[in-house]
Amino acid sequence: DAKTTQPNSMESNEEEPVHLPCNHSTISGTDYIHWYRQLPSQGPEYVIHGLTSNVNNRMASLAIAEDRKSSTLILHRATLRDAAVYYCILSKAGGYNKLIFGAGTRLAVHP
Amino acid sequence: GAVVSQHPSRVICKSGTSVKIECRSLDFQATTMFWYRQFPKQSLMLMATSNEGSKATYEQGVEKDKFLINHASLTLSTLTVTSAHPEDSSFYICSARDPGASNEKLFFGSGTQLSVL
């Protein structure tokens, strides 16, 4: 499985945008880029995913570099509830493909 | 949206006993479910892929005789930790994809905190 690299931790202030980077230089053409987040003592929850084009949903935006070797998860206005560990994961297409989690980025949001 | 329910949320057991954790897909049928474990301050580690009607596929280093997985129906997978020891204390999480939704999204249960005394 192609590997991802994320900063161990980041900090943000409430109401400000947050840009969470992810490097995946060995990504293959069939790898989707997934983002999940995990709040304390809970299972992970889906945030967003994409293949080549930038993606937007109600939670966040995903900006994918043209060469696909990196991506950025954008939280437009951080809230205290966004404090979590954010995981960037690559996975092949298909319902039976597993997700292998890396270390993720722990995001702290300050009031 | 699709929901994956996990039960119990927390269990404490004595060393040497077995513990069963249930994972249910509430509003969709899941032919494949995934089981993870997570130690404090660490990431999720995939243990096995549970396949409905067939044997589970275990990741390297995971003892299949210790972590028994049964996926007897399209909505239920169970993980049994046999002869549990204190080192098995961990946060166990299951997940599944809803084949009727975006095929790339994985839904996770809320996890089971296992403490072995």
Short mmCIF file of C-alpha atoms in Angstrom, two decimals:
data_model
loop_
_atom_site.label_atom_id
_atom_site.label_comp_id
_atom_site.label_asym_id
_atom_site.label_seq_id
_atom_site.Cartn_x
_atom_site.Cartn_y
_atom_site.Cartn_z
CA ASP A 1 0.00 0.00 0.00
CA ALA A 2 1.25 3.46 -0.87
CA LYS A 3 2.26 5.43 2.18
CA THR A 4 1.17 8.86 3.39
CA THR A 5 3.07 11.41 5.48
CA GLN A 6 1.33 13.88 7.75
CA PRO A 7 2.53 16.27 10.45
CA ASN A 8 2.12 14.82 13.93
CA SER A 9 0.16 17.75 15.22
CA MET A 10 -1.29 21.12 14.27
CA GLU A 11 -3.02 23.90 16.10
CA SER A 12 -5.73 26.29 15.07
CA ASN A 13 -7.92 28.95 16.57
CA GLU A 14 -11.67 28.69 16.54
CA GLU A 15 -13.41 30.23 13.52
CA GLU A 16 -10.21 30.20 11.46
CA PRO A 17 -9.53 28.00 8.43
CA VAL A 18 -7.31 24.96 8.85
CA HIS A 19 -5.20 23.39 6.13
CA LEU A 20 -4.09 19.85 6.93
CA PRO A 21 -1.39 18.61 4.53
CA CYS A 22 -0.70 15.07 3.36
CA ASN A 23 2.14 13.85 1.19
CA HIS A 24 1.72 10.70 -0.87
CA SER A 25 4.52 10.71 -3.40
CA THR A 26 4.16 7.01 -4.27
CA ILE A 27 0.47 7.22 -5.09
CA SER A 28 -0.66 5.11 -8.02
CA GLY A 29 -3.22 6.03 -10.65
CA THR A 30 -5.94 3.90 -9.07
CA ASP A 31 -5.50 5.12 -5.49
CA TYR A 32 -8.24 7.19 -3.96
CA ILE A 33 -7.27 9.74 -1.31
CA HIS A 34 -9.42 9.37 1.81
CA TRP A 35 -9.65 11.51 4.91
CA TYR A 36 -11.12 10.27 8.13
CA ARG A 37 -11.09 11.80 11.57
CA GLN A 38 -11.32 10.30 15.02
CA LEU A 39 -12.65 12.14 18.02
CA PRO A 40 -11.53 10.99 21.46
CA SER A 41 -12.88 7.58 22.50
CA GLN A 42 -14.86 7.17 19.28
CA GLY A 43 -14.53 5.26 16.04
CA PRO A 44 -13.27 7.18 13.02
CA GLU A 45 -15.71 9.03 10.82
CA TYR A 46 -15.51 9.70 7.13
CA VAL A 47 -14.64 13.25 6.13
CA ILE A 48 -14.05 13.28 2.39
CA HIS A 49 -12.37 11.43 -0.45
CA GLY A 50 -11.25 12.14 -3.98
CA LEU A 51 -9.32 10.80 -6.93
CA THR A 52 -8.07 13.66 -9.10
CA SER A 53 -10.34 16.68 -8.84
CA ASN A 54 -10.86 18.89 -5.82
CA VAL A 55 -13.89 17.90 -3.75
CA ASN A 56 -16.22 19.81 -1.48
CA ASN A 57 -18.81 18.59 1.00
CA ARG A 58 -20.55 19.97 4.06
CA MET A 59 -17.65 19.03 6.33
CA ALA A 60 -14.59 20.05 4.39
CA SER A 61 -12.83 20.55 1.09
CA LEU A 62 -10.11 18.39 -0.42
CA ALA A 63 -7.53 20.01 -2.62
CA ILE A 64 -5.48 17.54 -4.66
CA ALA A 65 -2.23 18.57 -6.30
CA GLU A 66 -2.06 18.27 -10.05
CA ASP A 67 0.55 15.50 -9.84
CA ARG A 68 -1.49 13.85 -7.04
CA LYS A 69 1.60 13.53 -4.87
CA SER A 70 0.04 15.62 -2.14
CA SER A 71 -3.32 16.79 -0.93
CA THR A 72 -4.73 19.21 1.63
CA LEU A 73 -7.81 18.86 3.77
CA ILE A 74 -9.38 22.24 4.37
CA LEU A 75 -11.68 22.98 7.27
CA HIS A 76 -13.13 26.37 6.39
CA ARG A 77 -13.98 27.50 9.91
CA ALA A 78 -12.62 25.38 12.71
CA THR A 79 -14.81 24.74 15.72
CA LEU A 80 -13.91 23.17 19.04
CA ARG A 81 -15.68 20.01 17.86
CA ASP A 82 -13.18 19.67 15.04
CA ALA A 83 -10.43 18.80 17.52
CA ALA A 84 -9.53 15.26 16.50
CA VAL A 85 -6.92 13.08 14.84
CA TYR A 86 -7.15 13.40 11.07
CA TYR A 87 -6.02 10.50 8.93
CA CYS A 88 -5.06 10.70 5.27
CA ILE A 89 -5.26 7.25 3.68
CA LEU A 90 -4.78 5.86 0.20
CA SER A 91 -6.92 3.00 -1.00
CA LYS A 92 -7.71 1.26 -4.24
CA ALA A 93 -11.21 1.54 -5.61
CA GLY A 94 -13.63 -1.22 -4.68
CA GLY A 95 -15.82 -2.11 -1.75
CA TYR A 96 -13.61 -4.86 -0.43
CA ASN A 97 -10.46 -2.83 -0.14
CA LYS A 98 -9.24 -2.23 3.35
CA LEU A 99 -8.03 1.05 4.80
CA ILE A 100 -4.61 1.09 6.45
CA PHE A 101 -4.30 3.94 8.93
CA GLY A 102 -1.10 5.89 9.48
CA ALA A 103 -0.28 8.04 12.47
CA GLY A 104 -2.48 10.96 11.44
CA THR A 105 -2.39 14.60 12.49
CA ARG A 106 -3.71 15.58 15.89
CA LEU A 107 -5.53 18.89 15.51
CA ALA A 108 -5.98 21.12 18.51
CA VAL A 109 -8.49 23.96 18.25
CA HIS A 110 -8.17 26.85 20.67
CA PRO A 111 -11.10 29.07 21.70
CA GLY B 1 -26.78 7.71 6.64
CA ALA B 2 -25.54 4.20 7.12
CA VAL B 3 -24.90 3.18 10.69
CA VAL B 4 -22.62 0.55 12.15
CA SER B 5 -23.52 -0.45 15.68
CA GLN B 6 -20.99 -2.05 17.99
CA HIS B 7 -21.74 -3.72 21.30
CA PRO B 8 -20.71 -3.61 24.07
CA SER B 9 -19.10 -0.20 24.27
CA ARG B 10 -17.07 -1.22 27.27
CA VAL B 11 -16.26 -4.56 28.86
CA ILE B 12 -14.13 -5.62 31.80
CA CYS B 13 -13.22 -9.26 32.14
CA LYS B 14 -10.94 -11.52 34.12
CA SER B 15 -7.81 -12.94 32.62
CA GLY B 16 -8.46 -16.28 30.93
CA THR B 17 -12.06 -15.61 29.98
CA SER B 18 -13.42 -15.00 26.51
CA VAL B 19 -15.18 -11.87 25.34
CA LYS B 20 -17.46 -11.48 22.33
CA ILE B 21 -17.89 -8.15 20.52
CA GLU B 22 -20.72 -7.65 18.05
CA CYS B 23 -20.74 -5.42 15.01
CA ARG B 24 -23.98 -4.80 13.15
CA SER B 25 -24.81 -2.88 10.03
CA LEU B 26 -28.18 -1.36 10.87
CA ASP B 27 -29.59 -0.26 7.55
CA PHE B 28 -27.51 -2.01 4.94
CA GLN B 29 -26.07 -5.40 4.18
CA ALA B 30 -22.34 -5.76 4.53
CA THR B 31 -20.63 -8.71 2.86
CA THR B 32 -17.32 -7.44 4.20
CA MET B 33 -16.50 -5.96 7.57
CA PHE B 34 -13.16 -4.93 9.01
CA TRP B 35 -11.87 -5.27 12.55
CA TYR B 36 -9.27 -2.89 14.00
CA ARG B 37 -7.63 -2.51 17.36
CA GLN B 38 -6.14 0.63 18.82
CA PHE B 39 -3.82 1.07 21.78
CA PRO B 40 -3.74 4.36 23.69
CA LYS B 41 -2.11 7.22 21.77
CA GLN B 42 -1.63 4.99 18.73
CA SER B 43 -3.30 4.64 15.36
CA LEU B 44 -5.74 1.96 14.31
CA MET B 45 -4.24 -1.36 13.37
CA LEU B 46 -6.18 -3.58 10.98
CA MET B 47 -6.63 -7.04 12.46
CA ALA B 48 -8.74 -8.87 9.93
CA THR B 49 -11.27 -8.71 7.14
CA SER B 50 -14.51 -10.48 7.93
CA ASN B 51 -16.26 -12.07 4.97
CA GLU B 52 -19.89 -13.16 5.10
CA GLY B 53 -20.22 -16.90 4.71
CA SER B 54 -16.51 -17.61 4.58
CA LYS B 55 -13.38 -17.48 6.66
CA ALA B 56 -11.93 -14.19 7.79
CA THR B 57 -8.66 -12.95 6.36
CA TYR B 58 -6.19 -12.06 9.10
CA GLU B 59 -3.38 -9.53 8.86
CA GLN B 60 0.14 -10.67 9.43
CA GLY B 61 0.92 -11.17 13.09
CA VAL B 62 -2.70 -11.50 14.24
CA GLU B 63 -3.47 -14.85 15.84
CA LYS B 64 -6.57 -16.29 14.21
CA ASP B 65 -7.12 -18.80 17.03
CA LYS B 66 -7.08 -16.04 19.60
CA PHE B 67 -9.27 -13.57 17.73
CA LEU B 68 -12.15 -15.58 16.35
CA ILE B 69 -14.26 -13.85 13.74
CA ASN B 70 -17.68 -15.01 12.65
CA HIS B 71 -19.68 -13.31 9.91
CA ALA B 72 -22.75 -15.52 9.75
CA SER B 73 -25.15 -12.98 8.30
CA LEU B 74 -25.03 -9.95 6.06
CA THR B 75 -25.61 -7.63 9.01
CA LEU B 76 -23.58 -9.16 11.82
CA SER B 77 -19.93 -9.90 12.43
CA THR B 78 -18.56 -10.95 15.80
CA LEU B 79 -15.05 -10.84 17.21
CA THR B 80 -14.31 -13.17 20.13
CA VAL B 81 -11.16 -12.58 22.11
CA THR B 82 -10.41 -16.00 23.55
CA SER B 83 -8.54 -16.56 26.78
CA ALA B 84 -8.04 -12.84 27.18
CA HIS B 85 -4.93 -11.52 28.92
CA PRO B 86 -4.08 -8.03 30.13
CA GLU B 87 -2.06 -7.35 26.96
CA ASP B 88 -5.29 -7.80 24.96
CA SER B 89 -6.73 -4.73 26.67
CA SER B 90 -7.38 -2.32 23.83
CA PHE B 91 -9.99 -0.37 21.89
CA TYR B 92 -11.57 -2.62 19.26
CA ILE B 93 -13.37 -1.03 16.31
CA CYS B 94 -15.32 -2.56 13.47
CA SER B 95 -16.23 -1.03 10.13
CA ALA B 96 -18.15 -1.75 6.97
CA ARG B 97 -19.03 -0.28 3.62
CA ASP B 98 -22.58 0.27 2.45
CA PRO B 99 -22.68 -1.17 -1.05
CA GLY B 100 -25.67 1.04 -1.83
CA ALA B 101 -23.78 4.24 -1.03
CA SER B 102 -20.53 5.62 -2.34
CA ASN B 103 -18.43 2.54 -2.53
CA GLU B 104 -15.41 4.27 -1.14
CA LYS B 105 -16.83 5.36 2.21
CA LEU B 106 -16.21 3.21 5.29
CA PHE B 107 -18.57 3.42 8.27
CA PHE B 108 -17.15 2.72 11.71
CA GLY B 109 -18.69 1.49 14.91
CA SER B 110 -18.22 3.48 18.08
CA GLY B 111 -15.69 1.00 19.41
CA THR B 112 -15.41 -1.40 22.34
CA GLN B 113 -12.99 -0.68 25.16
CA LEU B 114 -11.78 -4.01 26.51
CA SER B 115 -10.05 -4.12 29.87
CA VAL B 116 -8.65 -7.46 31.00
CA LEU B 117 -7.82 -7.70 34.70
#
